Amino acid sequence: MPTSPNPTRASPPAQGPALAPASSHEGRARGAPAPRIRGTTSIIAHLGDPIAPVKAPMIYNPWFAQHGVDAVVVPMGVTAADYARVLPAVFSFTNICGALITMPHKVTTVAMLAEASLAVRIAGSCNAVIRRADGALAGDLFDGAGFTRAARGKGVTIAGRRALVVGTGGVGRAIAAALAAEGIGALRLHDLDAASAAELAARIRTHYPHIAIECGAPDPAGMDIVVNATPVGMRPGDPLPLDATRIAAGTFVGEVVMAAAKTPLLAAAEARGCTIQPGTDMLFEQIPLYLAYFGLPSATAAELRAVAQLDT
């Protein structure tokens, strides 16, 4: 599979439909303009299974409507059995701007790409796809970059620091790759599947041989950055993913769990004097990266939050 000449992102998408301004007399929902779909509208497919839990349409679409961007995110439920046929078919549509890829398709998408970013190659998963000018598919991965953008926005320094990433599934791999790209000095990976952590460590060493990387226990002692990249904390009564009593004051502690604004891990870390980051921060900070990748107007995370229509 050819690789991207730019390690942080793939080639820009082929020229898509022109973005016409939205009508000034659109209806409003919760004070924001309602999306208006017409023949000129650029479509972003959101592919996954199950598709009901996805939140992207409630973030992107209100922002598109308010800012007059003639584009819409359309959730599309696609089973794993059908995915290999559906993804190429979706990109045969002339008004497709790009695709958001969610579970369970992030890993299987990689083999369908003609061009992949370094983040995709390290993590072995992809969450954004575009069609190149030659018709081939290119892909990138923004989960990890969203996490590190959010952290930097809180004043966190990544370069030269020590980090612990607990969980080396899809999102944990993305975060580890992003930390490596931003110059993390030392990285410890932990997963209940030791082979998964070892495989990720080997991929990171290949591209970032200067990083001191190890697989080991989920011990946060001595770490500057601690990341819970597991689902632990999603359900009431879940145990902590690590021993919070060993987190030093001043450590940056981040979550990927979005079920609660403050998980038990984040509450424990905050009580110890740590800077904390909920999972939704990663979500909002990666959307500007998607917009740029799809060739759409830019937005800040704050602007997106202001109009998002997420269920509460």
Backbone as numpy.savetxt, mean C-alpha at the origin, in Angstrom:
# Nx Ny Nz CAx CAy CAz Cx Cy Cz
11.38 -11.97 -16.62 10.54 -10.79 -16.62 11.42 -9.55 -16.62
11.33 -8.67 -17.61 12.14 -7.46 -17.62 11.86 -6.63 -16.40
12.87 -5.90 -15.96 12.71 -5.08 -14.77 12.59 -3.62 -15.15
12.10 -2.85 -14.20 11.93 -1.43 -14.46 13.26 -0.73 -14.43
13.53 0.20 -15.36 14.77 0.94 -15.31 14.87 1.85 -14.10
13.75 2.23 -13.55 13.71 3.03 -12.33 13.30 2.11 -11.20
14.16 1.91 -10.18 13.85 0.90 -9.16 12.67 1.23 -8.30
12.19 2.46 -8.31 11.10 2.81 -7.42 9.75 2.80 -8.09
9.71 2.78 -9.44 8.42 2.74 -10.12 8.60 2.30 -11.55
7.53 1.85 -12.16 7.58 1.37 -13.52 7.38 2.52 -14.49
7.38 2.20 -15.78 7.19 3.23 -16.80 5.84 3.88 -16.67
5.71 5.15 -17.12 4.40 5.81 -17.05 3.40 5.14 -17.96
2.12 5.26 -17.64 1.11 4.58 -18.43 0.99 5.20 -19.81
0.42 4.39 -20.74 0.12 4.92 -22.04 -0.91 6.04 -21.89
-0.91 6.98 -22.85 -1.85 8.09 -22.78 -3.28 7.57 -22.76
-4.02 7.90 -21.74 -5.39 7.44 -21.60 -6.37 8.52 -22.01
-7.63 8.32 -21.74 -8.63 9.30 -22.09 -8.39 10.65 -21.42
-8.71 11.72 -22.09 -8.54 13.05 -21.51 -9.40 13.20 -20.28
-8.91 13.94 -19.30 -9.63 14.16 -18.06 -10.44 15.44 -18.19
-11.73 15.30 -18.42 -12.59 16.47 -18.58 -13.06 16.95 -17.23
-13.26 18.25 -17.05 -13.75 18.76 -15.76 -15.15 18.28 -15.48
-15.42 18.00 -14.22 -16.76 17.54 -13.84 -17.73 18.72 -13.86
-18.98 18.41 -13.99 -20.02 19.45 -14.01 -20.08 20.17 -12.68
-20.33 21.47 -12.73 -20.40 22.26 -11.50 -21.71 22.10 -10.77
-22.69 21.40 -11.40 -23.98 21.27 -10.74 -24.29 19.82 -10.36
-23.21 19.08 -10.05 -23.42 17.69 -9.63 -24.12 17.66 -8.28
-24.81 16.54 -8.03 -25.45 16.34 -6.73 -24.42 16.18 -5.64
-24.83 16.32 -4.40 -23.90 16.23 -3.30 -24.34 15.14 -2.32
-23.32 14.48 -1.74 -23.56 13.49 -0.70 -22.64 13.83 0.46
-23.21 14.02 1.62 -22.46 14.40 2.80 -21.64 15.66 2.53
-22.16 16.57 1.73 -21.48 17.82 1.47 -20.47 17.76 0.35
-20.21 16.58 -0.25 -19.25 16.45 -1.34 -20.00 16.15 -2.63
-19.46 16.60 -3.78 -20.12 16.29 -5.05 -20.22 14.79 -5.27
-21.29 14.37 -5.90 -21.45 12.96 -6.23 -20.69 12.64 -7.51
-20.08 11.45 -7.61 -19.38 11.09 -8.84 -20.33 11.08 -10.02
-19.84 11.51 -11.17 -20.63 11.48 -12.39 -19.86 10.69 -13.43
-20.44 9.60 -13.89 -19.77 8.72 -14.86 -20.37 8.97 -16.24
-19.50 9.17 -17.21 -19.95 9.43 -18.57 -18.99 8.78 -19.55
-19.16 9.02 -20.83 -18.34 8.35 -21.83 -16.88 8.71 -21.81
-16.56 9.86 -21.24 -15.16 10.30 -21.17 -14.44 9.83 -19.91
-15.15 9.19 -19.00 -14.58 8.85 -17.69 -13.50 7.77 -17.77
-12.36 8.04 -17.13 -11.30 7.04 -17.00 -11.64 6.11 -15.84
-11.47 4.82 -16.05 -11.84 3.82 -15.04 -10.59 3.24 -14.38
-10.62 3.19 -13.06 -9.62 2.45 -12.29 -10.32 1.22 -11.74
-9.92 0.06 -12.20 -10.52 -1.19 -11.71 -9.91 -1.54 -10.36
-10.76 -1.96 -9.42 -10.27 -2.42 -8.12 -10.62 -3.90 -8.02
-9.61 -4.75 -8.16 -9.81 -6.19 -8.31 -9.47 -6.94 -7.03
-10.39 -7.76 -6.55 -10.14 -8.56 -5.36 -11.27 -9.53 -5.09
-11.10 -10.34 -4.05 -12.12 -11.29 -3.65 -11.87 -11.72 -2.20
-12.76 -11.40 -1.28 -14.03 -10.69 -1.48 -13.79 -9.21 -1.73
-14.70 -8.58 -2.42 -14.53 -7.18 -2.78 -15.30 -6.24 -1.86
-16.27 -6.77 -1.13 -17.12 -5.91 -0.29 -16.35 -5.07 0.74
-15.27 -5.58 1.34 -14.61 -4.78 2.39 -13.76 -3.62 1.89
-13.52 -3.49 0.58 -12.56 -2.49 0.11 -13.04 -1.07 0.42
-12.08 -0.19 0.70 -12.38 1.18 1.09 -12.00 2.20 0.01
-11.23 1.80 -0.97 -10.70 2.75 -1.95 -11.78 3.58 -2.64
-12.90 2.98 -3.08 -13.89 3.81 -3.79 -14.42 4.96 -2.94
-14.49 4.77 -1.62 -15.02 5.82 -0.75 -14.00 6.91 -0.45
-12.76 6.70 -0.88 -11.72 7.72 -0.72 -11.45 8.42 -2.05
-11.17 7.62 -3.07 -10.85 8.20 -4.37 -12.04 8.95 -4.98
-13.19 8.31 -5.02 -14.31 8.88 -5.79 -14.81 10.22 -5.26
-14.95 10.39 -3.94 -15.33 11.73 -3.46 -14.29 12.80 -3.82
-13.00 12.39 -3.77 -11.96 13.36 -4.13 -12.01 13.70 -5.62
-12.19 12.68 -6.47 -12.33 12.94 -7.90 -13.48 13.91 -8.17
-14.62 13.65 -7.53 -15.80 14.47 -7.78 -15.58 15.91 -7.32
-15.00 16.07 -6.14 -14.81 17.42 -5.60 -13.82 18.23 -6.41
-12.83 17.55 -7.01 -11.77 18.26 -7.73 -11.93 18.21 -9.24
-13.09 17.75 -9.71 -13.37 17.79 -11.13 -12.52 16.85 -11.96
-12.10 15.74 -11.39 -11.31 14.75 -12.13 -12.27 13.72 -12.72
-12.24 13.56 -14.02 -13.18 12.67 -14.71 -12.65 11.24 -14.67
-12.68 10.66 -13.49 -12.20 9.30 -13.26 -13.03 8.68 -12.15
-13.05 7.35 -12.09 -13.83 6.66 -11.07 -13.17 5.32 -10.76
-13.17 4.96 -9.47 -12.72 3.64 -9.04 -13.94 2.73 -8.99
-13.84 1.59 -9.69 -14.95 0.64 -9.76 -14.51 -0.68 -9.14
-15.09 -1.09 -8.01 -14.74 -2.39 -7.41 -15.26 -3.53 -8.27
-14.41 -4.53 -8.49 -14.76 -5.68 -9.32 -14.36 -6.96 -8.60
-15.34 -7.76 -8.20 -15.06 -9.02 -7.54 -14.61 -10.06 -8.54
-13.40 -10.57 -8.34 -12.81 -11.55 -9.27 -12.23 -12.69 -8.45
-12.67 -13.91 -8.71 -12.15 -15.07 -7.98 -10.74 -15.41 -8.47
-10.02 -16.14 -7.65 -8.67 -16.56 -8.04 -8.70 -17.42 -9.29
-9.74 -18.23 -9.45 -9.84 -19.11 -10.62 -9.98 -18.32 -11.92
-10.60 -17.15 -11.85 -10.86 -16.34 -13.05 -9.82 -15.26 -13.31
-8.98 -14.99 -12.33 -8.14 -13.79 -12.37 -7.19 -13.74 -13.58
-6.57 -14.86 -13.90 -5.60 -14.86 -15.01 -6.25 -14.46 -16.34
-7.55 -14.69 -16.46 -8.27 -14.28 -17.68 -8.78 -12.84 -17.57
-9.17 -12.46 -16.36 -9.82 -11.17 -16.20 -8.84 -9.99 -16.30
-7.67 -10.09 -15.67 -6.77 -8.94 -15.66 -6.40 -8.48 -17.08
-5.95 -9.37 -17.98 -5.68 -8.90 -19.35 -6.92 -8.37 -20.04
-8.07 -8.97 -19.77 -9.31 -8.51 -20.41 -9.67 -7.10 -19.96
-9.48 -6.80 -18.68 -9.77 -5.47 -18.17 -8.92 -4.42 -18.90
-7.66 -4.76 -19.15 -6.77 -3.81 -19.80 -6.94 -3.77 -21.32
-7.88 -4.53 -21.84 -8.24 -4.37 -23.24 -9.23 -3.23 -23.44
-9.85 -2.75 -22.35 -10.76 -1.61 -22.43 -9.97 -0.35 -22.72
-10.46 0.47 -23.63 -9.71 1.66 -24.01 -9.76 2.77 -22.98
-10.71 2.71 -22.05 -10.83 3.77 -21.05 -10.33 3.35 -19.67
-9.51 2.30 -19.63 -8.91 1.88 -18.36 -7.68 2.73 -18.08
-7.66 3.29 -16.89 -6.54 4.14 -16.45 -5.50 3.32 -15.69
-5.95 2.30 -14.99 -5.06 1.46 -14.20 -5.90 0.54 -13.33
-5.21 -0.27 -12.54 -5.92 -1.21 -11.66 -5.29 -1.22 -10.28
-6.15 -1.20 -9.26 -5.76 -1.45 -7.88 -5.94 -2.94 -7.63
-4.91 -3.57 -7.09 -4.95 -5.01 -6.87 -4.96 -5.29 -5.38
-5.95 -6.05 -4.92 -5.98 -6.41 -3.52 -6.06 -7.94 -3.39
-6.15 -8.42 -2.16 -6.12 -9.86 -1.92 -7.29 -10.55 -2.61
-7.08 -11.77 -3.14 -5.87 -12.60 -3.02 -4.96 -12.55 -4.24
-4.96 -11.45 -4.98 -4.32 -11.42 -6.29 -2.95 -10.74 -6.34
-2.48 -10.19 -5.22 -1.24 -9.43 -5.26 -0.04 -10.27 -5.69
0.02 -11.51 -5.26 1.16 -12.37 -5.59 1.05 -12.90 -7.02
-0.12 -13.37 -7.41 -0.27 -13.96 -8.74 -0.13 -12.92 -9.85
-0.36 -11.66 -9.52 -0.21 -10.60 -10.52 1.22 -10.49 -11.03
2.20 -10.75 -10.17 3.62 -10.53 -10.53 4.01 -11.28 -11.80
3.58 -12.52 -11.94 3.94 -13.33 -13.11 3.29 -12.83 -14.39
2.32 -11.93 -14.27 1.60 -11.44 -15.44 2.16 -10.11 -15.94
3.21 -9.63 -15.30 3.78 -8.33 -15.64 4.94 -8.47 -16.62
5.04 -7.53 -17.53 6.22 -7.44 -18.39 7.29 -6.59 -17.73
6.90 -5.76 -16.79 7.82 -4.84 -16.12 7.41 -4.70 -14.67
8.38 -4.82 -13.77 8.08 -4.76 -12.34 9.08 -3.87 -11.63
8.60 -3.10 -10.68 9.48 -2.25 -9.87 10.32 -3.11 -8.93
11.34 -2.50 -8.35 12.18 -3.22 -7.40 11.36 -3.65 -6.19
10.44 -2.81 -5.73 9.60 -3.18 -4.59 8.81 -4.44 -4.90
8.29 -4.56 -6.11 7.54 -5.75 -6.51 8.45 -6.97 -6.52
9.65 -6.82 -7.03 10.56 -7.96 -7.13 11.03 -8.44 -5.76
11.22 -7.52 -4.84 11.62 -7.93 -3.49 10.46 -8.56 -2.74
9.31 -7.91 -2.78 8.16 -8.38 -2.00 7.46 -9.57 -2.65
7.60 -9.71 -3.97 6.90 -10.78 -4.66 5.41 -10.55 -4.73
4.98 -9.28 -4.67 3.57 -8.94 -4.78 3.43 -7.57 -5.43
2.23 -7.28 -5.91 1.98 -6.07 -6.68 0.58 -5.56 -6.36
0.44 -4.24 -6.17 -0.90 -3.71 -5.90 -1.33 -2.59 -6.85
-0.53 -2.32 -7.89 -0.90 -1.31 -8.88 -0.43 -1.76 -10.25
-1.32 -1.71 -11.24 -0.98 -2.14 -12.59 -1.40 -1.07 -13.59
-0.53 -0.83 -14.58 -0.85 0.07 -15.68 -0.55 -0.66 -17.00
-1.08 -0.11 -18.06 -0.79 -0.61 -19.41 0.23 0.33 -20.06
1.36 -0.24 -20.49 2.37 0.55 -21.17 1.91 0.93 -22.58
2.67 1.79 -23.23 2.34 2.21 -24.59 2.33 1.04 -25.56
3.14 0.00 -25.28 3.17 -1.16 -26.18 2.11 -2.19 -25.85
1.24 -1.89 -24.88 0.15 -2.79 -24.52 0.49 -3.77 -23.41
1.76 -3.89 -23.05 2.16 -4.82 -21.98 1.84 -4.21 -20.61
1.77 -5.05 -19.60 1.43 -4.62 -18.25 2.68 -4.36 -17.41
2.63 -3.29 -16.64 3.69 -2.96 -15.70 3.07 -2.82 -14.32
3.86 -3.10 -13.28 3.29 -3.06 -11.94 4.22 -2.49 -10.90
3.62 -1.96 -9.83 4.37 -1.42 -8.71 3.66 -1.80 -7.42
4.28 -1.44 -6.30 3.76 -1.81 -4.98 3.93 -0.60 -4.07
2.82 -0.12 -3.49 2.86 1.12 -2.74 2.53 0.99 -1.26
2.22 -0.20 -0.78 1.92 -0.37 0.65 3.08 0.13 1.51
4.27 -0.36 1.21 5.45 -0.01 2.01 5.80 1.45 1.93
5.75 2.00 0.71 6.06 3.42 0.54 5.03 4.29 1.26
3.77 3.85 1.30 2.76 4.58 2.06 3.09 4.60 3.54
3.59 3.46 4.04 3.96 3.37 5.46 5.11 4.32 5.77
6.17 4.30 4.95 7.33 5.14 5.24 7.03 6.62 5.02
6.18 6.95 4.04 5.77 8.35 3.85 5.06 8.87 5.09
4.16 8.06 5.64 3.45 8.46 6.84 4.41 8.65 8.01
5.37 7.74 8.14 6.35 7.85 9.23 7.19 9.11 9.09
7.66 9.39 7.89 8.46 10.60 7.68 7.65 11.85 7.97
6.36 11.79 7.69 5.49 12.92 7.99 5.38 13.20 9.48
5.71 12.21 10.30 5.70 12.38 11.76 7.08 12.73 12.28
8.01 12.99 11.38 9.35 13.37 11.79 10.28 12.21 12.06
9.89 11.00 11.65 10.71 9.82 11.91 11.85 9.73 10.90
13.06 9.52 11.39 14.23 9.27 10.55 14.37 7.77 10.34
14.53 7.35 9.10 14.64 5.93 8.78 16.08 5.54 8.50
16.78 6.35 7.75 18.16 6.03 7.35 19.04 5.78 8.57
19.74 4.64 8.54 20.70 4.31 9.58 20.10 3.75 10.86
18.77 3.65 10.96 18.14 3.18 12.18 17.98 1.65 12.18
17.55 1.13 13.34 17.29 -0.31 13.50 15.78 -0.53 13.51
15.33 -1.54 12.76 13.89 -1.78 12.66 13.56 -3.26 12.86
12.41 -3.49 13.46 11.85 -4.83 13.61 10.53 -4.86 12.84
10.39 -5.82 11.93 9.15 -6.03 11.21 8.61 -7.40 11.60
7.46 -7.41 12.26 6.83 -8.66 12.68 5.74 -9.01 11.66
5.94 -10.09 10.94 5.03 -10.51 9.89 5.63 -10.26 8.52
5.86 -11.33 7.77 6.47 -11.17 6.44 5.53 -11.69 5.36
4.22 -11.47 5.58 3.26 -11.68 4.50 3.36 -10.52 3.52
2.32 -10.32 2.70 2.38 -9.33 1.64 2.71 -7.93 2.12
2.00 -7.43 3.14 2.24 -6.06 3.57 3.55 -5.94 4.33
3.92 -6.96 5.10 5.20 -6.94 5.80 6.37 -6.91 4.83
6.26 -7.66 3.73 7.30 -7.63 2.70 7.41 -6.26 2.08
6.28 -5.64 1.81 6.28 -4.32 1.20 6.94 -3.30 2.13
6.62 -3.35 3.41 7.21 -2.41 4.37 8.70 -2.65 4.52
9.12 -3.91 4.60 10.54 -4.20 4.71 11.30 -3.68 3.49
10.73 -3.86 2.31 11.37 -3.38 1.08 11.47 -1.86 1.09
10.42 -1.19 1.58 10.45 0.28 1.62 11.45 0.79 2.64
11.55 0.14 3.79 12.56 0.52 4.78 13.96 0.37 4.20
14.19 -0.72 3.47 15.49 -0.93 2.84 15.79 0.16 1.83
14.79 0.53 1.04 14.97 1.56 0.02 15.29 2.91 0.64
14.84 3.14 1.88 15.08 4.42 2.54 16.30 4.39 3.43
17.12 3.35 3.32 18.42 3.34 3.98 18.44 2.85 5.41
17.49 2.00 5.79 17.51 1.45 7.15 18.88 0.80 7.40
19.40 0.97 8.60 20.73 0.44 8.88 20.74 -1.03 9.23
19.76 -1.46 10.02 19.66 -2.85 10.44 18.19 -3.24 10.47
17.93 -4.48 10.09 16.54 -4.93 9.95 16.42 -6.35 10.48
15.48 -6.55 11.42 15.17 -7.90 11.89 13.77 -8.26 11.43
13.65 -9.47 10.88 12.37 -9.97 10.38 11.93 -11.13 11.24
10.62 -11.17 11.53 10.06 -12.30 12.27 8.74 -12.71 11.63
8.58 -14.02 11.49 7.30 -14.56 11.05 7.16 -15.96 11.62
5.92 -16.36 11.90 5.70 -17.73 12.37 6.17 -18.73 11.33
6.12 -18.35 10.07 6.67 -19.15 8.98 8.11 -18.70 8.77
9.05 -19.39 9.40 10.45 -18.97 9.35 10.99 -18.94 7.92
10.50 -19.84 7.07 10.97 -19.88 5.69 10.59 -18.61 4.94
9.41 -18.06 5.24 8.96 -16.81 4.62 9.89 -15.67 4.98
10.25 -15.56 6.25 11.15 -14.50 6.69 12.53 -14.67 6.06
13.02 -15.91 5.99 14.34 -16.16 5.43 14.38 -15.82 3.93
13.31 -16.14 3.23 13.25 -15.83 1.80 13.28 -14.32 1.58
12.51 -13.57 2.37 12.49 -12.13 2.23 13.86 -11.54 2.56
14.50 -12.04 3.61 15.83 -11.56 3.98 16.82 -11.76 2.83
16.74 -12.90 2.17 17.65 -13.18 1.06 17.42 -12.21 -0.10
16.17 -11.89 -0.38 15.88 -10.95 -1.48 16.40 -9.56 -1.15
16.22 -9.14 0.09 16.70 -7.81 0.47 18.23 -7.76 0.41
18.90 -8.80 0.87 20.37 -8.83 0.81 20.87 -8.70 -0.62
20.17 -9.31 -1.55 20.59 -9.27 -2.95 20.65 -7.84 -3.46
19.68 -7.03 -3.08 19.59 -5.66 -3.60 20.19 -4.62 -2.66
20.29 -4.94 -1.37 20.81 -4.00 -0.39 21.83 -4.72 0.51
22.98 -5.09 -0.04 23.93 -5.90 0.73 24.53 -5.18 1.93
24.41 -3.86 1.99 24.99 -3.09 3.10 24.12 -3.14 4.35
22.87 -3.59 4.24 21.97 -3.61 5.41 22.28 -4.84 6.26
22.38 -4.62 7.57 22.54 -5.74 8.51 21.16 -6.34 8.73
20.92 -7.49 8.13 19.58 -8.10 8.19 19.64 -9.46 8.84
18.66 -9.74 9.68 18.59 -11.02 10.37 17.15 -11.45 10.52
16.96 -12.74 10.73 15.66 -13.29 11.09 15.76 -13.74 12.54
14.78 -13.35 13.34 14.88 -13.70 14.75 13.60 -13.47 15.51
13.72 -13.41 16.82 12.56 -13.26 17.70 11.95 -11.87 17.55
10.66 -11.74 17.84 10.00 -10.43 17.75 10.27 -9.56 18.98
11.54 -9.38 19.29 11.93 -8.63 20.47 12.20 -7.17 20.08
11.41 -6.23 20.59 11.59 -4.84 20.20 12.70 -4.10 20.94
13.33 -4.73 21.90 14.37 -4.06 22.68 15.49 -3.60 21.75
15.92 -2.36 21.91 17.01 -1.83 21.12 16.63 -1.36 19.74
15.35 -1.43 19.39 14.91 -1.03 18.06 14.43 0.43 18.06
14.67 1.11 16.94 14.18 2.47 16.76 12.80 2.49 16.12
12.54 1.47 15.31 11.28 1.37 14.58 10.73 -0.04 14.77
9.47 -0.15 15.15 8.82 -1.45 15.35 7.53 -1.46 14.55
7.35 -2.50 13.75 6.18 -2.58 12.88 5.44 -3.89 13.12
4.15 -3.78 13.40 3.30 -4.97 13.42 2.66 -5.11 12.05
3.14 -6.06 11.26 2.60 -6.30 9.92 1.82 -7.60 9.88
1.22 -7.95 11.02 0.37 -9.15 11.12 -1.07 -8.71 11.34
-2.03 -9.63 11.22 -3.42 -9.28 11.51 -3.74 -9.23 13.00
-2.76 -9.56 13.84 -3.00 -9.60 15.28 -3.35 -8.20 15.78
-4.49 -8.08 16.42 -4.99 -6.79 16.86 -6.26 -6.40 16.13
-6.61 -7.21 15.13 -7.81 -6.93 14.35 -9.08 -7.29 15.11
-8.99 -8.31 15.94 -10.17 -8.79 16.66 -10.05 -8.47 18.15
-11.17 -8.14 18.79 -11.13 -7.91 20.24 -10.59 -9.14 20.95
-9.73 -8.91 21.91 -9.17 -10.02 22.68 -7.91 -10.62 22.10
-7.48 -10.15 20.92 -6.22 -10.65 20.35 -5.07 -10.36 21.31
-4.11 -11.28 21.41 -2.91 -10.99 22.20 -2.06 -9.95 21.48
-1.11 -9.36 22.17 -0.18 -8.44 21.51 0.76 -9.24 20.61
1.18 -8.70 19.48 2.07 -9.43 18.57 3.51 -9.50 19.07
3.81 -8.74 20.13 5.16 -8.73 20.70 5.06 -8.22 22.14
6.16 -8.31 22.86 6.19 -7.90 24.27 6.37 -6.39 24.35
5.27 -5.68 24.57 5.32 -4.22 24.56 6.13 -3.65 25.72
6.34 -4.43 26.78 7.11 -3.92 27.91 8.58 -3.74 27.57
9.01 -4.31 26.44 10.40 -4.21 26.03 10.62 -3.11 24.98
9.57 -2.34 24.72 9.70 -1.21 23.79 10.20 0.00 24.57
11.28 0.61 24.11 11.83 1.77 24.80 11.04 3.03 24.44
11.00 3.97 25.38 10.38 5.26 25.12 11.09 5.91 23.93
10.31 6.56 23.07 10.89 7.21 21.90 10.93 6.34 20.66
10.62 5.05 20.81 10.56 4.16 19.65 9.35 4.53 18.78
9.51 4.41 17.49 8.37 4.60 16.59 7.70 3.25 16.37
6.41 3.17 16.65 5.67 1.92 16.55 4.53 2.10 15.55
4.53 1.28 14.50 3.52 1.40 13.46 2.72 0.13 13.30
1.48 0.30 12.88 0.54 -0.81 12.66 0.12 -0.87 11.20
-0.33 -2.04 10.79 -1.02 -2.17 9.50 -2.50 -2.48 9.72
-2.88 -2.88 10.91 -4.27 -3.19 11.23 -5.10 -1.91 11.17
-6.21 -1.96 10.43 -7.05 -0.77 10.25 -8.39 -0.88 10.96
-8.60 -1.96 11.70 -9.90 -2.17 12.33 -10.16 -1.20 13.46
-9.10 -0.64 14.03 -9.26 0.30 15.13 -8.26 1.43 14.96
-8.63 2.63 15.37 -7.72 3.77 15.27 -6.51 3.57 16.17
-6.72 2.89 17.30 -5.62 2.63 18.22 -5.73 1.20 18.72
-4.92 0.32 18.19 -4.93 -1.08 18.60 -4.32 -1.20 20.00
-4.49 -2.35 20.66 -3.85 -2.53 21.96 -2.34 -2.32 21.92
-1.69 -2.74 20.83 -0.24 -2.51 20.72 0.07 -1.02 20.70
-0.67 -0.25 19.91 -0.41 1.18 19.84 -0.72 1.86 21.16
-1.77 1.42 21.84 -2.10 2.00 23.15 -0.98 1.74 24.15
-0.45 0.52 24.14 0.64 0.17 25.05 1.90 0.96 24.72
2.19 1.11 23.43 3.37 1.85 23.01 3.25 3.33 23.37
2.07 3.89 23.15 1.86 5.30 23.48 2.04 5.54 24.97
1.56 4.60 25.78 1.70 4.73 27.22 3.16 4.70 27.65
4.02 4.13 26.83 5.44 4.05 27.14 6.22 5.23 26.53
5.50 6.19 25.96 6.16 7.37 25.42 6.64 7.24 24.00
5.99 6.38 23.23 6.39 6.15 21.84 5.54 6.98 20.88
6.11 7.28 19.72 5.35 7.83 18.61 4.65 6.66 17.92
3.35 6.80 17.64 2.61 5.68 17.07 1.98 6.05 15.72
1.70 5.02 14.94 1.10 5.23 13.62 0.05 4.15 13.36
-1.23 4.54 13.22 -2.28 3.55 12.92 -2.23 3.11 11.46
-2.89 2.00 11.17 -2.85 1.44 9.83 -3.44 2.33 8.76
-4.43 3.16 9.13 -5.06 4.01 8.12 -4.10 5.06 7.57
-3.07 5.42 8.33 -2.10 6.40 7.82 -1.39 5.85 6.59
-1.04 4.59 6.62 -0.40 3.94 5.47 -1.33 3.97 4.26
-2.62 3.73 4.49 -3.60 3.72 3.40 -3.67 5.08 2.71
-3.84 6.14 3.50 -4.00 7.46 2.90 -2.72 7.96 2.24
-1.56 7.60 2.79 -0.31 8.10 2.23 0.10 7.39 0.95
-0.44 6.21 0.69 -0.07 5.56 -0.57 -0.93 5.99 -1.74
-2.10 6.58 -1.46 -2.99 6.99 -2.55 -2.36 8.05 -3.45
-1.64 9.06 -2.93 -0.97 9.99 -3.85 0.01 9.29 -4.79
0.62 8.20 -4.34 1.54 7.45 -5.19 0.79 6.74 -6.32
-0.36 6.17 -6.00 -1.21 5.57 -7.03 -1.63 6.61 -8.07
-2.07 7.78 -7.59 -2.55 8.81 -8.51 -1.45 9.21 -9.49
-0.24 9.39 -8.99 0.88 9.74 -9.87 1.16 8.61 -10.86
1.11 7.38 -10.39 1.39 6.22 -11.23 0.37 6.09 -12.36
-0.88 6.42 -12.05 -1.95 6.34 -13.04 -2.04 7.59 -13.92
-1.16 8.57 -13.68 -1.15 9.78 -14.49 -2.29 10.74 -14.17
-2.78 10.71 -12.94 -3.91 11.55 -12.52 -3.41 12.71 -11.67
-4.22 13.74 -11.49 -3.82 14.88 -10.65 -3.47 14.43 -9.23
-2.57 15.19 -8.60 -2.08 14.79 -7.29 -3.00 15.27 -6.17
-2.85 14.62 -5.02 -3.59 14.98 -3.82 -2.71 14.71 -2.62
-2.97 15.39 -1.53 -2.30 15.08 -0.29 -3.16 14.15 0.55
-2.54 13.48 1.49 -3.30 12.61 2.37 -4.35 13.41 3.14
-4.02 14.64 3.54 -4.97 15.46 4.28 -6.19 15.81 3.42
-5.95 16.10 2.14 -7.06 16.41 1.25 -7.97 15.19 1.07
-7.36 14.03 0.96 -8.14 12.80 0.80 -8.97 12.50 2.05
-8.37 12.68 3.21 -9.10 12.45 4.46 -10.29 13.38 4.60
-10.13 14.61 4.12 -11.17 15.61 4.31 -12.47 15.26 3.59
-12.37 14.50 2.49 -13.58 14.20 1.72 -13.96 12.71 1.75
-13.12 11.88 2.37 -13.39 10.44 2.40 -14.74 10.15 3.05
-15.44 9.18 2.51 -16.76 8.81 3.03 -16.71 7.39 3.60
-15.74 7.16 4.45 -15.58 5.85 5.08 -16.67 5.64 6.11
-17.13 4.39 6.22 -18.13 4.06 7.23 -17.51 4.20 8.61
-18.27 4.68 9.53 -17.77 4.84 10.89 -18.54 3.94 11.83
